[in-house]
Amino acid sequence: MTADADDPVKGGGVRRARYAVAAVFCAHGAVTGSFATRVPWIQEHAGISAGQLGLALAFPAVGAALAMPLAGSVSHRFGSRAALRGLVALWTLSLILPALAPDLLTLCMALFVYGASAGMSDVTMNALGVEVENRMGRSVMSGLHGMWSVGALLGSAAGTVAAHLHVDARLHHTAAALVLTVVAVAVCQGAPDVRSAPDETPPPRFALPPRSALLIGAVGFCAVFAEGAAMDWSGVYLRDVLGGSPGIAAASTTAFALTMAVARLSGDRIVDRFGAVGTVRVGGCLATAGGLLVVASTGTAAALAGFGLIGLGVAVVVPLAFAAAARSGPRPAQAIAGVATITYTSGLIAPSAIGAVADVSSLVMSFGLVTALAFGLVVGAGVLRTRARGPVPEGDATTAAADAPRP
């Protein structure tokens, strides 16, 4: 691997590189938040039923799972900065497509492209996040994912305003996509530019994730399942099981998202002090306690506290899983893609799995399953143990090139 002459990390701007990658994470999250708020408009415009919408919303995960293994090849061919710039621009511009879809078929196709571009840009920016983390010699991945959550909150806030004002989603998403594309492409200039050596063997376009990534992905699976279940079903649980008011039920989702964002933004200090394994084990204990509190609750206040503990417990697991995957072998992007595929799958099946268990038993039993998976974080945290990081002196590109994993 080689570093380009104008690499900001080589030139002594490792903090600038961190801020650039953080801004990309924020823009990435803003696309997701912008889309989520206009799903009802998109459903009405396409003239589809709730069941058809559920089918269409599976296509982003399918597109992401199929496209993520390609990210390593793109970075190898074009360099990390150019790959990030191109893939993030593709992702932000793909926001325009779903609102244009007039029927189910075109919506599925649009969401497939939307998911594919999301997945490839996700892998690339996480690989560069680990690159910056290695060069700084301390944890930054949790904060980067916190910036993603901040972006999602900003995008959803803007989308809520647009929906309240009855702005056509085609206009809203086109304007948002153009603004986010300009911002994201501009800040990419500050990202590290890591290039493959001329004689380096290119990564395979499609490959199964390494075994180490499967184990790390299993930990990520438990965290994302618990996160998705709490995010999508907490309001229903408070309303249907505990008789909470519609306002309390609606507020639970926003409160959970804020808890996740705050925990991720502050998580790096905790990781630096206690290490990835210790942090995830404690987080698993908190999430398990939260799940038990939800299951045992007879009132909404206790259940809200339980959902909050679940959010605190799982918030930093996925960032740490990506960081561990990137250090688990010679091809960080391939390992990250493997872990990301597993976590995307978990996020896809969690809402439907909770509903299926509830149909045959109850929502209380569903969150018993969530509690069991949360305890899996305690058991499996050891797979996140990686070699120790060491700080890379700013400007010492030779040392960085020798020691740091490369996307």
Short mmCIF file of C-alpha atoms in Angstrom, two decimals:
data_model
loop_
_atom_site.label_atom_id
_atom_site.label_comp_id
_atom_site.label_asym_id
_atom_site.label_seq_id
_atom_site.Cartn_x
_atom_site.Cartn_y
_atom_site.Cartn_z
CA MET A 1 0.00 0.00 0.00
CA THR A 2 1.15 3.52 -0.71
CA ALA A 3 -0.03 6.96 0.37
CA ASP A 4 -0.62 9.72 -2.11
CA ALA A 5 1.58 12.81 -1.88
CA ASP A 6 -1.31 15.06 -0.93
CA ASP A 7 -2.71 12.63 1.64
CA PRO A 8 -3.82 14.85 4.55
CA VAL A 9 -2.65 12.25 7.04
CA LYS A 10 0.82 12.25 5.50
CA GLY A 11 0.89 16.01 5.57
CA GLY A 12 0.21 16.11 9.31
CA GLY A 13 -3.57 16.57 9.23
CA VAL A 14 -4.79 13.40 10.95
CA ARG A 15 -7.44 15.40 12.82
CA ARG A 16 -8.58 16.94 9.55
CA ALA A 17 -8.91 13.43 8.15
CA ARG A 18 -10.99 12.42 11.15
CA TYR A 19 -13.33 15.39 10.73
CA ALA A 20 -13.66 14.67 7.00
CA VAL A 21 -14.63 11.05 7.58
CA ALA A 22 -17.00 12.12 10.40
CA ALA A 23 -18.72 14.53 8.00
CA VAL A 24 -19.15 11.71 5.50
CA PHE A 25 -20.74 9.55 8.21
CA CYS A 26 -23.09 12.43 9.04
CA ALA A 27 -24.10 12.89 5.40
CA HIS A 28 -24.63 9.14 5.05
CA GLY A 29 -26.98 9.12 8.04
CA ALA A 30 -28.84 12.19 6.76
CA VAL A 31 -29.83 10.28 3.61
CA THR A 32 -31.33 7.49 5.71
CA GLY A 33 -33.20 9.94 7.93
CA SER A 34 -34.51 11.87 4.93
CA PHE A 35 -35.82 8.71 3.28
CA ALA A 36 -37.45 7.24 6.40
CA THR A 37 -39.66 10.26 7.03
CA ARG A 38 -41.19 10.16 3.54
CA VAL A 39 -41.97 6.45 3.31
CA PRO A 40 -45.74 7.08 3.77
CA TRP A 41 -45.66 9.59 0.86
CA ILE A 42 -43.70 7.12 -1.28
CA GLN A 43 -46.21 4.35 -0.50
CA GLU A 44 -49.14 6.56 -1.47
CA HIS A 45 -47.43 7.79 -4.65
CA ALA A 46 -46.66 4.23 -5.77
CA GLY A 47 -50.20 3.10 -4.91
CA ILE A 48 -49.11 0.00 -3.00
CA SER A 49 -50.47 -1.83 0.03
CA ALA A 50 -48.75 -2.23 3.38
CA GLY A 51 -47.74 -5.77 2.45
CA GLN A 52 -46.27 -4.62 -0.85
CA LEU A 53 -44.41 -1.85 0.94
CA GLY A 54 -42.92 -4.44 3.29
CA LEU A 55 -41.71 -6.39 0.26
CA ALA A 56 -40.19 -3.28 -1.32
CA LEU A 57 -38.41 -2.33 1.89
CA ALA A 58 -36.54 -5.65 1.81
CA PHE A 59 -34.77 -4.63 -1.40
CA PRO A 60 -32.31 -2.16 0.18
CA ALA A 61 -30.88 -4.97 2.30
CA VAL A 62 -30.73 -7.28 -0.72
CA GLY A 63 -28.92 -4.65 -2.79
CA ALA A 64 -26.51 -3.88 0.04
CA ALA A 65 -25.68 -7.54 0.68
CA LEU A 66 -24.91 -8.16 -3.00
CA ALA A 67 -22.93 -4.96 -3.58
CA MET A 68 -20.85 -4.64 -0.40
CA PRO A 69 -18.23 -7.22 -1.48
CA LEU A 70 -17.45 -4.96 -4.48
CA ALA A 71 -16.26 -2.08 -2.29
CA GLY A 72 -12.80 -3.53 -1.79
CA SER A 73 -12.23 -3.84 -5.53
CA VAL A 74 -13.32 -0.25 -6.11
CA SER A 75 -10.91 1.05 -3.45
CA HIS A 76 -8.10 -1.11 -4.84
CA ARG A 77 -8.58 0.22 -8.36
CA PHE A 78 -9.19 3.92 -7.72
CA GLY A 79 -7.69 4.59 -4.29
CA SER A 80 -9.56 5.11 -1.05
CA ARG A 81 -10.35 8.83 -1.45
CA ALA A 82 -11.68 8.58 -5.01
CA ALA A 83 -13.67 5.48 -4.09
CA LEU A 84 -15.19 7.25 -1.10
CA ARG A 85 -16.03 10.32 -3.15
CA GLY A 86 -17.68 8.36 -5.95
CA LEU A 87 -19.57 5.88 -3.79
CA VAL A 88 -20.87 8.48 -1.34
CA ALA A 89 -22.04 10.66 -4.25
CA LEU A 90 -23.82 7.62 -5.71
CA TRP A 91 -25.48 7.05 -2.33
CA THR A 92 -26.63 10.63 -1.78
CA LEU A 93 -27.99 10.91 -5.33
CA SER A 94 -29.82 7.58 -5.02
CA LEU A 95 -32.12 9.31 -2.51
CA ILE A 96 -33.92 10.82 -5.51
CA LEU A 97 -34.99 7.47 -6.97
CA PRO A 98 -37.62 5.99 -4.58
CA ALA A 99 -39.89 9.06 -4.66
CA LEU A 100 -39.96 8.89 -8.46
CA ALA A 101 -41.25 5.30 -8.53
CA PRO A 102 -44.85 5.10 -9.84
CA ASP A 103 -45.47 1.43 -8.96
CA LEU A 104 -44.21 -1.55 -6.98
CA LEU A 105 -41.76 -2.86 -9.58
CA THR A 106 -39.98 0.43 -10.13
CA LEU A 107 -39.92 1.08 -6.37
CA CYS A 108 -38.24 -2.28 -5.77
CA MET A 109 -35.66 -1.48 -8.45
CA ALA A 110 -35.06 2.00 -7.01
CA LEU A 111 -34.63 0.61 -3.50
CA PHE A 112 -32.25 -2.05 -4.77
CA VAL A 113 -29.98 0.68 -6.19
CA TYR A 114 -30.47 2.72 -3.03
CA GLY A 115 -29.37 -0.21 -0.87
CA ALA A 116 -26.45 -1.20 -3.12
CA SER A 117 -24.97 2.30 -3.04
CA ALA A 118 -25.59 2.50 0.72
CA GLY A 119 -23.73 -0.76 1.31
CA MET A 120 -20.67 0.04 -0.82
CA SER A 121 -20.26 3.52 0.63
CA ASP A 122 -20.80 2.12 4.13
CA VAL A 123 -17.94 -0.36 3.75
CA THR A 124 -15.60 2.25 2.27
CA MET A 125 -16.20 4.90 4.93
CA ASN A 126 -15.87 2.36 7.76
CA ALA A 127 -12.57 1.11 6.32
CA LEU A 128 -11.31 4.68 6.23
CA GLY A 129 -12.62 5.23 9.74
CA VAL A 130 -10.44 2.36 10.94
CA GLU A 131 -7.53 3.82 8.95
CA VAL A 132 -7.88 7.13 10.81
CA GLU A 133 -8.31 5.29 14.12
CA ASN A 134 -5.08 3.38 13.57
CA ARG A 135 -3.14 6.52 12.80
CA MET A 136 -4.53 8.38 15.82
CA GLY A 137 -3.80 5.45 18.11
CA ARG A 138 -7.10 5.68 19.94
CA SER A 139 -10.75 4.79 19.45
CA VAL A 140 -12.76 7.00 17.08
CA MET A 141 -15.17 4.53 15.49
CA SER A 142 -17.91 4.95 18.09
CA GLY A 143 -17.86 8.71 17.58
CA LEU A 144 -17.99 8.29 13.82
CA HIS A 145 -21.10 6.14 14.14
CA GLY A 146 -22.45 8.72 16.56
CA MET A 147 -22.09 11.27 13.77
CA TRP A 148 -24.08 8.91 11.53
CA SER A 149 -26.84 8.96 14.16
CA VAL A 150 -26.65 12.76 14.32
CA GLY A 151 -27.03 12.89 10.53
CA ALA A 152 -30.01 10.54 10.68
CA LEU A 153 -31.65 12.76 13.29
CA LEU A 154 -30.99 15.91 11.20
CA GLY A 155 -32.31 14.25 8.06
CA SER A 156 -35.42 13.00 9.83
CA ALA A 157 -36.03 16.42 11.39
CA ALA A 158 -35.85 18.12 7.99
CA GLY A 159 -38.07 15.41 6.53
CA THR A 160 -40.61 15.84 9.30
CA VAL A 161 -40.81 19.57 8.55
CA ALA A 162 -41.17 18.87 4.82
CA ALA A 163 -43.93 16.34 5.44
CA HIS A 164 -45.72 18.73 7.81
CA LEU A 165 -45.63 21.42 5.12
CA HIS A 166 -46.90 18.89 2.53
CA VAL A 167 -43.81 19.33 0.34
CA ASP A 168 -43.75 16.88 -2.56
CA ALA A 169 -41.19 14.17 -1.66
CA ARG A 170 -39.75 14.32 -5.18
CA LEU A 171 -38.84 17.95 -4.62
CA HIS A 172 -37.71 17.38 -1.04
CA HIS A 173 -35.47 14.43 -1.86
CA THR A 174 -34.00 16.04 -4.96
CA ALA A 175 -33.04 19.15 -3.01
CA ALA A 176 -31.69 17.12 -0.09
CA ALA A 177 -29.72 14.84 -2.42
CA LEU A 178 -28.08 17.74 -4.24
CA VAL A 179 -27.10 19.53 -1.02
CA LEU A 180 -25.75 16.35 0.60
CA THR A 181 -23.84 15.40 -2.55
CA VAL A 182 -22.09 18.77 -2.72
CA VAL A 183 -21.19 18.61 0.98
CA ALA A 184 -20.06 14.99 0.93
CA VAL A 185 -17.92 15.32 -2.20
CA ALA A 186 -16.28 18.46 -0.81
CA VAL A 187 -15.34 16.98 2.56
CA CYS A 188 -13.95 13.82 0.95
CA GLN A 189 -10.91 15.88 -0.06
CA GLY A 190 -9.78 15.70 3.56
CA ALA A 191 -10.01 11.89 3.76
CA PRO A 192 -6.87 9.72 3.63
CA ASP A 193 -5.87 8.66 0.11
CA VAL A 194 -4.51 5.13 0.35
CA ARG A 195 -3.59 3.36 -2.87
CA SER A 196 -2.60 -0.18 -3.66
CA ALA A 197 0.94 -0.91 -4.74
CA PRO A 198 1.23 -1.53 -8.51
CA ASP A 199 2.16 -5.20 -8.00
CA GLU A 200 -0.44 -5.89 -5.32
CA THR A 201 -2.95 -8.62 -6.13
CA PRO A 202 -6.45 -7.12 -6.38
CA PRO A 203 -9.07 -8.47 -3.99
CA PRO A 204 -11.70 -10.85 -5.39
CA ARG A 205 -14.86 -9.15 -6.58
CA PHE A 206 -17.02 -11.60 -4.68
CA ALA A 207 -15.75 -13.69 -1.78
CA LEU A 208 -17.12 -15.27 1.36
CA PRO A 209 -16.15 -13.37 4.49
CA PRO A 210 -13.24 -14.86 6.46
CA ARG A 211 -14.03 -17.04 9.46
CA SER A 212 -12.92 -14.33 11.88
CA ALA A 213 -15.44 -11.95 10.31
CA LEU A 214 -18.21 -14.52 10.81
CA LEU A 215 -17.55 -14.67 14.55
CA ILE A 216 -17.34 -10.89 14.83
CA GLY A 217 -20.46 -10.62 12.68
CA ALA A 218 -22.33 -12.89 15.09
CA VAL A 219 -21.71 -10.37 17.88
CA GLY A 220 -22.86 -7.58 15.58
CA PHE A 221 -25.93 -9.66 14.71
CA CYS A 222 -26.98 -9.81 18.39
CA ALA A 223 -26.54 -6.05 18.81
CA VAL A 224 -28.36 -5.04 15.64
CA PHE A 225 -31.22 -7.47 16.34
CA ALA A 226 -31.73 -5.92 19.77
CA GLU A 227 -31.43 -2.41 18.33
CA GLY A 228 -33.89 -3.07 15.51
CA ALA A 229 -36.38 -4.75 17.83
CA ALA A 230 -36.31 -1.89 20.32
CA MET A 231 -36.42 0.80 17.63
CA ASP A 232 -39.34 -0.68 15.69
CA TRP A 233 -41.35 -2.35 18.44
CA SER A 234 -40.86 -0.27 21.59
CA GLY A 235 -43.84 1.96 20.78
CA VAL A 236 -46.07 -1.01 20.01
CA TYR A 237 -44.96 -2.73 23.22
CA LEU A 238 -45.75 0.32 25.35
CA ARG A 239 -49.15 0.75 23.70
CA ASP A 240 -50.36 -2.84 23.40
CA VAL A 241 -48.73 -4.58 26.36
CA LEU A 242 -48.64 -1.79 28.94
CA GLY A 243 -51.51 0.42 27.76
CA GLY A 244 -49.37 3.51 27.20
CA SER A 245 -50.77 6.57 25.46
CA PRO A 246 -50.07 7.20 21.75
CA GLY A 247 -47.81 10.11 22.74
CA ILE A 248 -45.68 7.95 25.03
CA ALA A 249 -45.52 5.22 22.40
CA ALA A 250 -44.38 7.64 19.69
CA ALA A 251 -41.84 9.33 21.96
CA SER A 252 -40.16 6.03 22.76
CA THR A 253 -38.63 5.69 19.29
CA THR A 254 -37.20 9.21 19.30
CA ALA A 255 -35.88 8.75 22.84
CA PHE A 256 -34.23 5.48 21.86
CA ALA A 257 -32.56 7.09 18.83
CA LEU A 258 -31.26 9.95 20.97
CA THR A 259 -29.91 7.49 23.54
CA MET A 260 -28.03 5.64 20.80
CA ALA A 261 -26.58 8.85 19.40
CA VAL A 262 -25.39 10.15 22.77
CA ALA A 263 -23.88 6.80 23.73
CA ARG A 264 -21.97 6.54 20.46
CA LEU A 265 -20.66 10.10 20.63
CA SER A 266 -19.27 9.46 24.12
CA GLY A 267 -18.30 5.84 23.53
CA ASP A 268 -14.71 6.39 22.34
CA ARG A 269 -13.56 7.61 25.76
CA ILE A 270 -15.02 4.51 27.38
CA VAL A 271 -13.42 2.21 24.80
CA ASP A 272 -10.01 3.85 25.25
CA ARG A 273 -10.25 3.35 28.99
CA PHE A 274 -11.71 -0.14 29.23
CA GLY A 275 -10.97 -1.69 25.83
CA ALA A 276 -13.34 -3.09 23.24
CA VAL A 277 -13.93 -6.42 24.97
CA GLY A 278 -14.62 -4.89 28.39
CA THR A 279 -16.88 -2.23 26.91
CA VAL A 280 -18.97 -4.75 24.99
CA ARG A 281 -19.25 -7.08 27.98
CA VAL A 282 -20.50 -4.27 30.20
CA GLY A 283 -22.78 -3.13 27.37
CA GLY A 284 -24.13 -6.65 27.06
CA CYS A 285 -24.88 -6.68 30.79
CA LEU A 286 -26.72 -3.36 30.48
CA ALA A 287 -28.70 -4.54 27.46
CA THR A 288 -29.57 -7.83 29.18
CA ALA A 289 -30.73 -5.95 32.27
CA GLY A 290 -32.76 -3.66 30.03
CA GLY A 291 -34.41 -6.60 28.31
CA LEU A 292 -35.27 -8.20 31.65
CA LEU A 293 -36.71 -4.89 32.85
CA VAL A 294 -38.88 -4.60 29.73
CA VAL A 295 -40.17 -8.16 30.11
CA ALA A 296 -40.89 -7.74 33.83
CA SER A 297 -42.38 -4.22 33.62
CA THR A 298 -45.94 -3.52 34.62
CA GLY A 299 -45.75 0.20 33.83
CA THR A 300 -44.51 2.38 30.98
CA ALA A 301 -41.84 4.21 33.00
CA ALA A 302 -39.96 1.02 33.85
CA ALA A 303 -40.25 -0.25 30.28
CA LEU A 304 -38.92 3.04 28.91
CA ALA A 305 -35.94 2.71 31.23
CA GLY A 306 -35.44 -0.84 29.97
CA PHE A 307 -35.46 0.26 26.35
CA GLY A 308 -32.98 2.98 27.26
CA LEU A 309 -30.64 0.40 28.82
CA ILE A 310 -30.87 -1.71 25.67
CA GLY A 311 -29.87 1.33 23.61
CA LEU A 312 -26.95 2.15 25.90
CA GLY A 313 -25.80 -1.45 25.89
CA VAL A 314 -25.73 -2.02 22.14
CA ALA A 315 -24.79 1.47 20.92
CA VAL A 316 -21.05 0.96 20.43
CA VAL A 317 -21.05 -2.71 19.44
CA VAL A 318 -21.34 -2.28 15.66
CA PRO A 319 -18.57 0.35 15.43
CA LEU A 320 -16.30 -1.91 17.47
CA ALA A 321 -17.25 -4.91 15.33
CA PHE A 322 -16.25 -3.04 12.16
CA ALA A 323 -12.97 -1.96 13.77
CA ALA A 324 -12.22 -5.52 14.90
CA ALA A 325 -13.07 -6.91 11.46
CA ALA A 326 -10.70 -4.47 9.76
CA ARG A 327 -7.85 -5.72 11.95
CA SER A 328 -8.71 -9.39 11.67
CA GLY A 329 -6.87 -10.10 8.40
CA PRO A 330 -5.03 -8.75 5.39
CA ARG A 331 -8.14 -7.47 3.58
CA PRO A 332 -10.00 -5.05 5.87
CA ALA A 333 -12.65 -4.06 3.31
CA GLN A 334 -13.57 -7.70 2.68
CA ALA A 335 -13.85 -8.40 6.41
CA ILE A 336 -15.91 -5.25 7.01
CA ALA A 337 -18.16 -6.22 4.10
CA GLY A 338 -18.70 -9.62 5.69
CA VAL A 339 -19.60 -8.16 9.08
CA ALA A 340 -21.78 -5.50 7.45
CA THR A 341 -23.67 -8.15 5.47
CA ILE A 342 -24.42 -10.08 8.65
CA THR A 343 -25.56 -6.98 10.51
CA TYR A 344 -27.69 -5.80 7.58
CA THR A 345 -29.33 -9.25 7.59
CA SER A 346 -30.00 -8.95 11.30
CA GLY A 347 -31.59 -5.55 10.82
CA LEU A 348 -33.75 -6.99 8.04
CA ILE A 349 -35.06 -10.01 9.93
CA ALA A 350 -35.39 -8.50 13.43
CA PRO A 351 -38.70 -6.65 12.94
CA SER A 352 -40.38 -9.59 11.22
CA ALA A 353 -38.94 -12.12 13.70
CA ILE A 354 -40.31 -10.12 16.63
CA GLY A 355 -43.70 -10.03 14.92
CA ALA A 356 -43.62 -13.77 14.19
CA VAL A 357 -42.82 -14.68 17.79
CA ALA A 358 -45.53 -12.28 18.98
CA ASP A 359 -48.07 -13.93 16.66
CA VAL A 360 -47.46 -17.40 18.10
CA SER A 361 -47.00 -16.27 21.71
CA SER A 362 -46.72 -12.62 22.81
CA LEU A 363 -44.59 -9.49 22.56
CA VAL A 364 -43.31 -10.27 26.03
CA MET A 365 -41.85 -13.51 24.70
CA SER A 366 -40.43 -11.62 21.73
CA PHE A 367 -38.42 -9.42 24.05
CA GLY A 368 -37.38 -12.51 25.96
CA LEU A 369 -35.61 -13.46 22.71
CA VAL A 370 -34.08 -9.98 22.55
CA THR A 371 -32.82 -10.41 26.11
CA ALA A 372 -31.21 -13.75 25.24
CA LEU A 373 -29.42 -12.21 22.25
CA ALA A 374 -28.29 -9.29 24.40
CA PHE A 375 -26.68 -11.79 26.76
CA GLY A 376 -24.88 -13.16 23.70
CA LEU A 377 -22.85 -9.94 23.73
CA VAL A 378 -21.49 -10.86 27.15
CA VAL A 379 -20.56 -14.34 25.97
CA GLY A 380 -19.12 -13.36 22.58
CA ALA A 381 -17.31 -10.10 23.40
CA GLY A 382 -13.93 -11.84 23.36
CA VAL A 383 -13.93 -12.15 19.56
CA LEU A 384 -13.50 -8.37 19.36
CA ARG A 385 -10.05 -8.62 20.94
CA THR A 386 -7.49 -7.38 18.41
CA ARG A 387 -3.88 -6.36 18.41
CA ALA A 388 -3.17 -3.20 20.34
CA ARG A 389 -3.24 0.08 18.51
CA GLY A 390 -0.32 2.40 18.66
CA PRO A 391 -0.30 6.06 17.75
CA VAL A 392 1.20 6.93 14.40
CA PRO A 393 3.16 10.18 14.49
CA GLU A 394 1.55 12.76 12.27
CA GLY A 395 3.36 12.93 8.99
CA ASP A 396 5.04 9.53 9.42
CA ALA A 397 3.51 7.97 6.36
CA THR A 398 6.16 5.25 6.11
CA THR A 399 5.33 3.85 9.55
CA ALA A 400 1.63 4.14 8.85
CA ALA A 401 1.94 2.31 5.56
CA ALA A 402 3.79 -0.52 7.22
CA ASP A 403 1.62 -0.95 10.31
CA ALA A 404 -1.93 0.09 9.51
CA PRO A 405 -4.56 -2.11 7.83
CA ARG A 406 -5.69 -0.79 4.46
CA PRO A 407 -9.12 -0.63 2.89
#
